[in-house]
């Protein structure tokens, strides 16, 4: 597959991610920060996000497993996750976190567990999509092309 | 016995005579000597005797007399010359003393007599004082009785108890045979026997109120003696004996409906009850003055106590009524709140749900426009876009209106160019007006300030709406827009008497008049114009579109800006004038330190990089920390990162020009960091600028940031442009 085709595929894929709401404008901001002095900025940030989120999700699972759930701690973790996901533009994860926080305030364990499932689901989806995106980018770079910068006016 | 020639020879002494003389002289001498002794003895016994000197004189006089008589004993017989000399001396002395005493007595006897008069006088005085004491005691008794009665009467606030207690206590104090109270009936024409002392439940015995004796009693505030035969006094079955004296007194009553808290009602409009008191029959007792006074005082006290009872009844009733109303109002309020909440929730959800697909439609349609289309397709896409824009506007309007009505909408004040606002409105409507072949003219008064403080967006919205309406409803003719500073006379609108504009030094009132020559509005429709969703039914307007919300929203905005909006029209076909007045602030040359809040879209082309700017970033979240660092590095800053407030305070130094603090992390108090940094760097030029990163920019957060001394607020997530503009704004200051 030639570079142009791959580039077009990348553009379409990225567009679809935006359309489906996986990513929002913040992700574009991140891409803008990537330059010659910082070539792997986006990948670094996203990897950090993945590590952070895995840990948070584990903590959340453990916290909600307790017989007496400490909702303050749960809320703190969800807050962190929300912050991280909004920083990289993972919109659906962020929205799921927002819903999660509401139920935390109500101290509704059942609903929290459901939200946790939801968040996990969104997270894994987002992770998948982002990893595919990076793979496409790597392919383009390997084939000698350059990654096109998205300019979308949303 | 030889008789000598120096003494007259006595006639031949009668031996008996001589003997008697001798004896009498002796006794006289004895008496004369014993009297002073007795006097001395008795005076010594008595403590009080004022005239000791007189006594001495008197004593001397008596002693000397005695001595004289004693010595004369010796003169009956032959006596030597010594005896004669002694006799003469004593006689001379006696003469002197007795004369002196006689003279003294002239002074003393009147005194002694007056003592007696004084004694009599004092006795009279004592008798009088006794009488007065008796009177005072009686009065004191009466006073005590009154106090006791008053206490009894006033210790309860129940009408019946008051009256009953009065009668009982009066009966007891004055030892009355019968005591009765006649109250006026509802009609006010009769007096009804309500309470008596001896009979438990008096029969409803009535007496017409206009009897002369009753009038006599009612016209005076004193207790009046009445005849025992008058109808009010015939309370006891007629006995065989003389009935006791009867006294009647009036008791003023307060009519409940006359009750005014602030003004004690005039006595002349009062109604009276009659209290009748009967002394026991067959006793010779009469009504004493002090007893009458007691009765009058008691009557007054009863009146006061009754009025208090009336107050209590009235206020209890009012309070019960108020409590009922309160409960009902509370319920209504809660219901209203629930309804509002439900509506808001519904609107928020609907709004969100509606906006998401709307955005998708708008975005995709605009994208579609960019691609290659046939002319028909282009037309179709444009129509889709226009319709969806209209729909988006409608959604926004509805949400705005609901927020406005809640009062949760707050004006976003800022300094803006007033002339620019009008020019923009003018430019916006010029194309439409030219299509409709309408003349539009804009007149701005020369004294209109160039800059003003207010909500620019909403002011523009209002002006646009009003002018747009003028355009919409005019098919031909001209539209004129005038704007000027309103002076006080022109500020008052006779139709809105509650609108009291107060001009001040910091504010001015902007008056805008939009006159059109269009279809006009009939006078009965004018009040409906500003209500939501109401449309006038004339055929001319039916096809003009509009959701009916525009003017309602304008009215809300104008009210928020402390102004007033109204429409004048002379009738259908005669055009109409829309006028509104809003309050705007006058910007001063030197403003106090303001918090540079971030504009929505930054188009400032300040320095695009800040080489070497030392920035300290405090954020607990690793990912967002990294993103922020990336942003700042991209802008050329030298970034230090910390993840806790302690670390932040430890690391911060005067080399750092800016500190970015995340304040919405629970647990870490970002505000405290600001306070600590202020404490650490007291000199202004040493202190780094503190900027807060937060997820919500509501007023509360902004105020809090301002209070703790932060220099700026940024909403997360931060875009590159935002960061750039914030930094350039901050560093410009």
PDB file of N, CA, C and O in Angstrom, chain A residues 15 19 26 29-30 32-35 38 41 44-45 48-49 52 75-76 79-84 86-88 101 154, chain B residues 359 363-364 367 620-634 662 664-666 716-721:
ATOM      1  N   UNK A  15     -10.962  10.818  11.383  1.00  0.00           N
ATOM      2  CA  UNK A  15     -12.259  11.497  11.284  1.00  0.00           C
ATOM      3  C   UNK A  15     -13.354  10.672  11.935  1.00  0.00           C
ATOM      4  O   UNK A  15     -14.207  11.187  12.659  1.00  0.00           O
ATOM      5  N   UNK A  19     -15.997  11.601  14.816  1.00  0.00           N
ATOM      6  CA  UNK A  19     -17.435  11.517  14.588  1.00  0.00           C
ATOM      7  C   UNK A  19     -18.103  10.680  15.641  1.00  0.00           C
ATOM      8  O   UNK A  19     -19.176  11.005  16.138  1.00  0.00           O
ATOM      9  N   UNK A  26      -9.464  18.260  22.225  1.00  0.00           N
ATOM     10  CA  UNK A  26      -8.269  18.244  23.027  1.00  0.00           C
ATOM     11  C   UNK A  26      -7.177  17.386  22.393  1.00  0.00           C
ATOM     12  O   UNK A  26      -5.989  17.704  22.465  1.00  0.00           O
ATOM     13  N   UNK A  29      -5.299  19.361  20.037  1.00  0.00           N
ATOM     14  CA  UNK A  29      -4.340  20.226  20.718  1.00  0.00           C
ATOM     15  C   UNK A  29      -3.042  19.481  20.978  1.00  0.00           C
ATOM     16  O   UNK A  29      -1.960  20.023  20.795  1.00  0.00           O
ATOM     17  N   UNK A  30      -3.207  18.230  21.421  1.00  0.00           N
ATOM     18  CA  UNK A  30      -2.018  17.438  21.723  1.00  0.00           C
ATOM     19  C   UNK A  30      -1.177  17.267  20.462  1.00  0.00           C
ATOM     20  O   UNK A  30       0.049  17.387  20.486  1.00  0.00           O
ATOM     21  N   UNK A  32      -1.009  19.207  18.023  1.00  0.00           N
ATOM     22  CA  UNK A  32      -0.343  20.455  17.665  1.00  0.00           C
ATOM     23  C   UNK A  32       0.949  20.654  18.430  1.00  0.00           C
ATOM     24  O   UNK A  32       1.833  21.371  17.997  1.00  0.00           O
ATOM     25  N   UNK A  33       0.999  20.047  19.634  1.00  0.00           N
ATOM     26  CA  UNK A  33       2.183  20.249  20.459  1.00  0.00           C
ATOM     27  C   UNK A  33       3.361  19.402  19.981  1.00  0.00           C
ATOM     28  O   UNK A  33       4.486  19.581  20.449  1.00  0.00           O
ATOM     29  N   UNK A  34       3.063  18.488  19.094  1.00  0.00           N
ATOM     30  CA  UNK A  34       4.123  17.599  18.626  1.00  0.00           C
ATOM     31  C   UNK A  34       4.909  18.320  17.543  1.00  0.00           C
ATOM     32  O   UNK A  34       4.335  18.826  16.594  1.00  0.00           O
ATOM     33  N   UNK A  35       6.215  18.440  17.725  1.00  0.00           N
ATOM     34  CA  UNK A  35       7.041  19.066  16.685  1.00  0.00           C
ATOM     35  C   UNK A  35       8.418  18.403  16.686  1.00  0.00           C
ATOM     36  O   UNK A  35       8.583  17.342  17.291  1.00  0.00           O
ATOM     37  N   UNK A  38       9.909  17.611  19.887  1.00  0.00           N
ATOM     38  CA  UNK A  38       9.096  16.698  20.686  1.00  0.00           C
ATOM     39  C   UNK A  38       8.352  15.736  19.763  1.00  0.00           C
ATOM     40  O   UNK A  38       7.129  15.818  19.623  1.00  0.00           O
ATOM     41  N   UNK A  41       5.527  13.179  21.303  1.00  0.00           N
ATOM     42  CA  UNK A  41       4.774  13.733  22.426  1.00  0.00           C
ATOM     43  C   UNK A  41       3.448  13.004  22.624  1.00  0.00           C
ATOM     44  O   UNK A  41       3.124  12.566  23.726  1.00  0.00           O
ATOM     45  N   UNK A  44       3.735   9.480  23.899  1.00  0.00           N
ATOM     46  CA  UNK A  44       4.157   9.436  25.306  1.00  0.00           C
ATOM     47  C   UNK A  44       2.992   9.730  26.231  1.00  0.00           C
ATOM     48  O   UNK A  44       2.752   9.020  27.209  1.00  0.00           O
ATOM     49  N   UNK A  45       2.293  10.788  25.875  1.00  0.00           N
ATOM     50  CA  UNK A  45       1.178  11.179  26.753  1.00  0.00           C
ATOM     51  C   UNK A  45       0.138  10.070  26.810  1.00  0.00           C
ATOM     52  O   UNK A  45      -0.376   9.724  27.883  1.00  0.00           O
ATOM     53  N   UNK A  48       1.274   7.182  28.877  1.00  0.00           N
ATOM     54  CA  UNK A  48       1.150   7.530  30.300  1.00  0.00           C
ATOM     55  C   UNK A  48      -0.300   7.399  30.744  1.00  0.00           C
ATOM     56  O   UNK A  48      -0.610   6.902  31.831  1.00  0.00           O
ATOM     57  N   UNK A  49      -1.197   7.871  29.868  1.00  0.00           N
ATOM     58  CA  UNK A  49      -2.618   7.779  30.163  1.00  0.00           C
ATOM     59  C   UNK A  49      -3.033   6.322  30.360  1.00  0.00           C
ATOM     60  O   UNK A  49      -3.754   5.975  31.296  1.00  0.00           O
ATOM     61  N   UNK A  52      -1.639   4.997  33.736  1.00  0.00           N
ATOM     62  CA  UNK A  52      -2.366   5.632  34.813  1.00  0.00           C
ATOM     63  C   UNK A  52      -3.753   5.026  34.971  1.00  0.00           C
ATOM     64  O   UNK A  52      -4.197   4.674  36.065  1.00  0.00           O
ATOM     65  N   UNK A  75     -14.452   8.390  44.665  1.00  0.00           N
ATOM     66  CA  UNK A  75     -14.655   9.658  43.975  1.00  0.00           C
ATOM     67  C   UNK A  75     -13.328  10.264  43.553  1.00  0.00           C
ATOM     68  O   UNK A  75     -13.185  10.794  42.446  1.00  0.00           O
ATOM     69  N   UNK A  76     -12.326  10.166  44.460  1.00  0.00           N
ATOM     70  CA  UNK A  76     -11.021  10.730  44.138  1.00  0.00           C
ATOM     71  C   UNK A  76     -10.423  10.048  42.917  1.00  0.00           C
ATOM     72  O   UNK A  76      -9.903  10.704  42.005  1.00  0.00           O
ATOM     73  N   UNK A  79     -12.226  11.067  39.823  1.00  0.00           N
ATOM     74  CA  UNK A  79     -11.838  12.445  39.484  1.00  0.00           C
ATOM     75  C   UNK A  79     -10.536  12.455  38.698  1.00  0.00           C
ATOM     76  O   UNK A  79     -10.387  13.147  37.691  1.00  0.00           O
ATOM     77  N   UNK A  80      -9.575  11.671  39.202  1.00  0.00           N
ATOM     78  CA  UNK A  80      -8.303  11.561  38.511  1.00  0.00           C
ATOM     79  C   UNK A  80      -8.486  11.063  37.089  1.00  0.00           C
ATOM     80  O   UNK A  80      -7.946  11.645  36.133  1.00  0.00           O
ATOM     81  N   UNK A  81      -9.279  10.029  36.968  1.00  0.00           N
ATOM     82  CA  UNK A  81      -9.479   9.421  35.652  1.00  0.00           C
ATOM     83  C   UNK A  81     -10.138  10.416  34.721  1.00  0.00           C
ATOM     84  O   UNK A  81      -9.775  10.528  33.541  1.00  0.00           O
ATOM     85  N   UNK A  82     -11.073  11.133  35.277  1.00  0.00           N
ATOM     86  CA  UNK A  82     -11.760  12.127  34.455  1.00  0.00           C
ATOM     87  C   UNK A  82     -10.778  13.173  33.978  1.00  0.00           C
ATOM     88  O   UNK A  82     -10.784  13.571  32.805  1.00  0.00           O
ATOM     89  N   UNK A  83      -9.916  13.617  34.914  1.00  0.00           N
ATOM     90  CA  UNK A  83      -8.933  14.631  34.559  1.00  0.00           C
ATOM     91  C   UNK A  83      -8.008  14.146  33.451  1.00  0.00           C
ATOM     92  O   UNK A  83      -7.764  14.836  32.453  1.00  0.00           O
ATOM     93  N   UNK A  84      -7.513  12.901  33.644  1.00  0.00           N
ATOM     94  CA  UNK A  84      -6.592  12.386  32.637  1.00  0.00           C
ATOM     95  C   UNK A  84      -7.265  12.257  31.288  1.00  0.00           C
ATOM     96  O   UNK A  84      -6.706  12.677  30.269  1.00  0.00           O
ATOM     97  N   UNK A  86      -9.812  13.769  30.097  1.00  0.00           N
ATOM     98  CA  UNK A  86     -10.129  15.025  29.433  1.00  0.00           C
ATOM     99  C   UNK A  86      -8.865  15.696  28.943  1.00  0.00           C
ATOM    100  O   UNK A  86      -8.897  16.433  27.959  1.00  0.00           O
ATOM    101  N   UNK A  87      -7.727  15.429  29.582  1.00  0.00           N
ATOM    102  CA  UNK A  87      -6.487  16.043  29.129  1.00  0.00           C
ATOM    103  C   UNK A  87      -6.055  15.526  27.767  1.00  0.00           C
ATOM    104  O   UNK A  87      -5.432  16.248  27.003  1.00  0.00           O
ATOM    105  N   UNK A  88      -6.341  14.251  27.496  1.00  0.00           N
ATOM    106  CA  UNK A  88      -5.927  13.756  26.180  1.00  0.00           C
ATOM    107  C   UNK A  88      -7.065  13.765  25.183  1.00  0.00           C
ATOM    108  O   UNK A  88      -6.867  13.473  24.009  1.00  0.00           O
ATOM    109  N   UNK A 101     -19.262   9.860  38.690  1.00  0.00           N
ATOM    110  CA  UNK A 101     -19.124  10.737  39.858  1.00  0.00           C
ATOM    111  C   UNK A 101     -20.480  11.058  40.464  1.00  0.00           C
ATOM    112  O   UNK A 101     -20.615  11.170  41.677  1.00  0.00           O
ATOM    113  N   UNK A 154     -14.021  22.252  14.428  1.00  0.00           N
ATOM    114  CA  UNK A 154     -15.230  21.911  15.183  1.00  0.00           C
ATOM    115  C   UNK A 154     -15.480  22.964  16.247  1.00  0.00           C
ATOM    116  O   UNK A 154     -14.766  23.046  17.189  1.00  0.00           O
TER     117      UNK A 154
ATOM    118  N   UNK B 359     -25.443  19.067  16.257  1.00  0.00           N
ATOM    119  CA  UNK B 359     -24.068  19.342  15.899  1.00  0.00           C
ATOM    120  C   UNK B 359     -23.589  18.418  14.807  1.00  0.00           C
ATOM    121  O   UNK B 359     -22.873  18.841  13.899  1.00  0.00           O
ATOM    122  N   UNK B 363     -22.336  19.941  11.457  1.00  0.00           N
ATOM    123  CA  UNK B 363     -20.951  19.684  11.074  1.00  0.00           C
ATOM    124  C   UNK B 363     -20.877  18.967   9.748  1.00  0.00           C
ATOM    125  O   UNK B 363     -20.120  19.355   8.844  1.00  0.00           O
ATOM    126  N   UNK B 364     -21.663  17.923   9.645  1.00  0.00           N
ATOM    127  CA  UNK B 364     -21.581  17.130   8.416  1.00  0.00           C
ATOM    128  C   UNK B 364     -22.094  17.908   7.223  1.00  0.00           C
ATOM    129  O   UNK B 364     -21.519  17.821   6.123  1.00  0.00           O
ATOM    130  N   UNK B 367     -19.421  20.173   6.195  1.00  0.00           N
ATOM    131  CA  UNK B 367     -18.377  19.414   5.507  1.00  0.00           C
ATOM    132  C   UNK B 367     -18.800  19.072   4.093  1.00  0.00           C
ATOM    133  O   UNK B 367     -18.040  19.157   3.132  1.00  0.00           O
ATOM    134  N   UNK B 620      -1.795  17.196  40.301  1.00  0.00           N
ATOM    135  CA  UNK B 620      -1.654  15.862  40.860  1.00  0.00           C
ATOM    136  C   UNK B 620      -1.743  14.796  39.785  1.00  0.00           C
ATOM    137  O   UNK B 620      -1.207  13.709  39.904  1.00  0.00           O
ATOM    138  N   UNK B 621      -2.519  15.113  38.754  1.00  0.00           N
ATOM    139  CA  UNK B 621      -2.803  14.128  37.726  1.00  0.00           C
ATOM    140  C   UNK B 621      -1.650  14.058  36.748  1.00  0.00           C
ATOM    141  O   UNK B 621      -1.322  15.031  36.094  1.00  0.00           O
ATOM    142  N   UNK B 622      -1.043  12.861  36.632  1.00  0.00           N
ATOM    143  CA  UNK B 622       0.149  12.719  35.802  1.00  0.00           C
ATOM    144  C   UNK B 622      -0.091  13.082  34.354  1.00  0.00           C
ATOM    145  O   UNK B 622       0.687  13.812  33.734  1.00  0.00           O
ATOM    146  N   UNK B 623      -1.195  12.606  33.818  1.00  0.00           N
ATOM    147  CA  UNK B 623      -1.461  12.832  32.398  1.00  0.00           C
ATOM    148  C   UNK B 623      -1.659  14.317  32.117  1.00  0.00           C
ATOM    149  O   UNK B 623      -1.046  14.871  31.200  1.00  0.00           O
ATOM    150  N   UNK B 624      -2.493  14.957  32.927  1.00  0.00           N
ATOM    151  CA  UNK B 624      -2.744  16.368  32.612  1.00  0.00           C
ATOM    152  C   UNK B 624      -1.507  17.196  32.880  1.00  0.00           C
ATOM    153  O   UNK B 624      -1.268  18.207  32.210  1.00  0.00           O
ATOM    154  N   UNK B 625      -0.673  16.744  33.823  1.00  0.00           N
ATOM    155  CA  UNK B 625       0.588  17.435  34.082  1.00  0.00           C
ATOM    156  C   UNK B 625       1.441  17.412  32.833  1.00  0.00           C
ATOM    157  O   UNK B 625       1.993  18.422  32.401  1.00  0.00           O
ATOM    158  N   UNK B 626       1.493  16.218  32.242  1.00  0.00           N
ATOM    159  CA  UNK B 626       2.319  16.056  31.063  1.00  0.00           C
ATOM    160  C   UNK B 626       1.791  16.899  29.921  1.00  0.00           C
ATOM    161  O   UNK B 626       2.565  17.525  29.177  1.00  0.00           O
ATOM    162  N   UNK B 627       0.501  16.948  29.780  1.00  0.00           N
ATOM    163  CA  UNK B 627      -0.082  17.737  28.699  1.00  0.00           C
ATOM    164  C   UNK B 627       0.247  19.201  28.884  1.00  0.00           C
ATOM    165  O   UNK B 627       0.646  19.904  27.947  1.00  0.00           O
ATOM    166  N   UNK B 628       0.065  19.679  30.121  1.00  0.00           N
ATOM    167  CA  UNK B 628       0.354  21.086  30.399  1.00  0.00           C
ATOM    168  C   UNK B 628       1.821  21.370  30.116  1.00  0.00           C
ATOM    169  O   UNK B 628       2.177  22.410  29.528  1.00  0.00           O
ATOM    170  N   UNK B 629       2.688  20.441  30.542  1.00  0.00           N
ATOM    171  CA  UNK B 629       4.113  20.649  30.315  1.00  0.00           C
ATOM    172  C   UNK B 629       4.374  20.749  28.823  1.00  0.00           C
ATOM    173  O   UNK B 629       5.101  21.632  28.355  1.00  0.00           O
ATOM    174  N   UNK B 630       3.724  19.811  28.077  1.00  0.00           N
ATOM    175  CA  UNK B 630       3.916  19.843  26.639  1.00  0.00           C
ATOM    176  C   UNK B 630       3.535  21.179  26.043  1.00  0.00           C
ATOM    177  O   UNK B 630       4.245  21.756  25.221  1.00  0.00           O
ATOM    178  N   UNK B 631       2.400  21.701  26.494  1.00  0.00           N
ATOM    179  CA  UNK B 631       1.929  22.989  26.008  1.00  0.00           C
ATOM    180  C   UNK B 631       2.978  24.061  26.239  1.00  0.00           C
ATOM    181  O   UNK B 631       3.318  24.842  25.348  1.00  0.00           O
ATOM    182  N   UNK B 632       3.458  24.089  27.502  1.00  0.00           N
ATOM    183  CA  UNK B 632       4.368  25.168  27.863  1.00  0.00           C
ATOM    184  C   UNK B 632       5.705  25.012  27.146  1.00  0.00           C
ATOM    185  O   UNK B 632       6.308  25.996  26.725  1.00  0.00           O
ATOM    186  N   UNK B 633       6.151  23.769  27.008  1.00  0.00           N
ATOM    187  CA  UNK B 633       7.419  23.540  26.308  1.00  0.00           C
ATOM    188  C   UNK B 633       7.301  24.000  24.873  1.00  0.00           C
ATOM    189  O   UNK B 633       8.209  24.605  24.315  1.00  0.00           O
ATOM    190  N   UNK B 634       6.135  23.739  24.298  1.00  0.00           N
ATOM    191  CA  UNK B 634       5.894  24.158  22.924  1.00  0.00           C
ATOM    192  C   UNK B 634       5.983  25.661  22.786  1.00  0.00           C
ATOM    193  O   UNK B 634       6.390  26.195  21.755  1.00  0.00           O
ATOM    194  N   UNK B 662      -3.469  23.523  39.877  1.00  0.00           N
ATOM    195  CA  UNK B 662      -4.744  22.867  39.644  1.00  0.00           C
ATOM    196  C   UNK B 662      -5.567  22.960  40.927  1.00  0.00           C
ATOM    197  O   UNK B 662      -5.154  22.482  41.968  1.00  0.00           O
ATOM    198  N   UNK B 664      -8.939  22.083  41.246  1.00  0.00           N
ATOM    199  CA  UNK B 664     -10.141  21.282  41.429  1.00  0.00           C
ATOM    200  C   UNK B 664      -9.822  19.867  41.844  1.00  0.00           C
ATOM    201  O   UNK B 664     -10.601  18.948  41.659  1.00  0.00           O
ATOM    202  N   UNK B 665      -8.629  19.677  42.405  1.00  0.00           N
ATOM    203  CA  UNK B 665      -8.312  18.342  42.914  1.00  0.00           C
ATOM    204  C   UNK B 665      -8.825  18.245  44.329  1.00  0.00           C
ATOM    205  O   UNK B 665      -8.455  19.048  45.176  1.00  0.00           O
ATOM    206  N   UNK B 666      -9.642  17.257  44.619  1.00  0.00           N
ATOM    207  CA  UNK B 666     -10.114  17.157  45.996  1.00  0.00           C
ATOM    208  C   UNK B 666      -8.981  16.712  46.902  1.00  0.00           C
ATOM    209  O   UNK B 666      -8.190  15.865  46.542  1.00  0.00           O
ATOM    210  N   UNK B 716      -9.918  24.049  32.230  1.00  0.00           N
ATOM    211  CA  UNK B 716      -9.334  22.840  31.646  1.00  0.00           C
ATOM    212  C   UNK B 716     -10.358  22.195  30.751  1.00  0.00           C
ATOM    213  O   UNK B 716     -11.553  22.229  31.066  1.00  0.00           O
ATOM    214  N   UNK B 717     -10.070  21.495  29.694  1.00  0.00           N
ATOM    215  CA  UNK B 717      -8.726  21.304  29.149  1.00  0.00           C
ATOM    216  C   UNK B 717      -8.241  22.527  28.385  1.00  0.00           C
ATOM    217  O   UNK B 717      -9.034  23.244  27.775  1.00  0.00           O
ATOM    218  N   UNK B 718      -6.954  22.766  28.449  1.00  0.00           N
ATOM    219  CA  UNK B 718      -6.397  24.002  27.900  1.00  0.00           C
ATOM    220  C   UNK B 718      -5.936  23.781  26.473  1.00  0.00           C
ATOM    221  O   UNK B 718      -5.283  22.796  26.165  1.00  0.00           O
ATOM    222  N   UNK B 719      -6.296  24.744  25.643  1.00  0.00           N
ATOM    223  CA  UNK B 719      -5.801  24.647  24.273  1.00  0.00           C
ATOM    224  C   UNK B 719      -4.538  25.496  24.171  1.00  0.00           C
ATOM    225  O   UNK B 719      -4.290  26.365  25.003  1.00  0.00           O
ATOM    226  N   UNK B 720      -3.798  25.288  23.122  1.00  0.00           N
ATOM    227  CA  UNK B 720      -2.539  26.005  22.933  1.00  0.00           C
ATOM    228  C   UNK B 720      -2.790  27.500  22.859  1.00  0.00           C
ATOM    229  O   UNK B 720      -2.105  28.308  23.482  1.00  0.00           O
ATOM    230  N   UNK B 721      -3.808  27.852  22.065  1.00  0.00           N
ATOM    231  CA  UNK B 721      -4.108  29.271  21.898  1.00  0.00           C
ATOM    232  C   UNK B 721      -4.471  29.909  23.221  1.00  0.00           C
ATOM    233  O   UNK B 721      -4.053  31.020  23.540  1.00  0.00           O
TER     234      UNK B 721
END
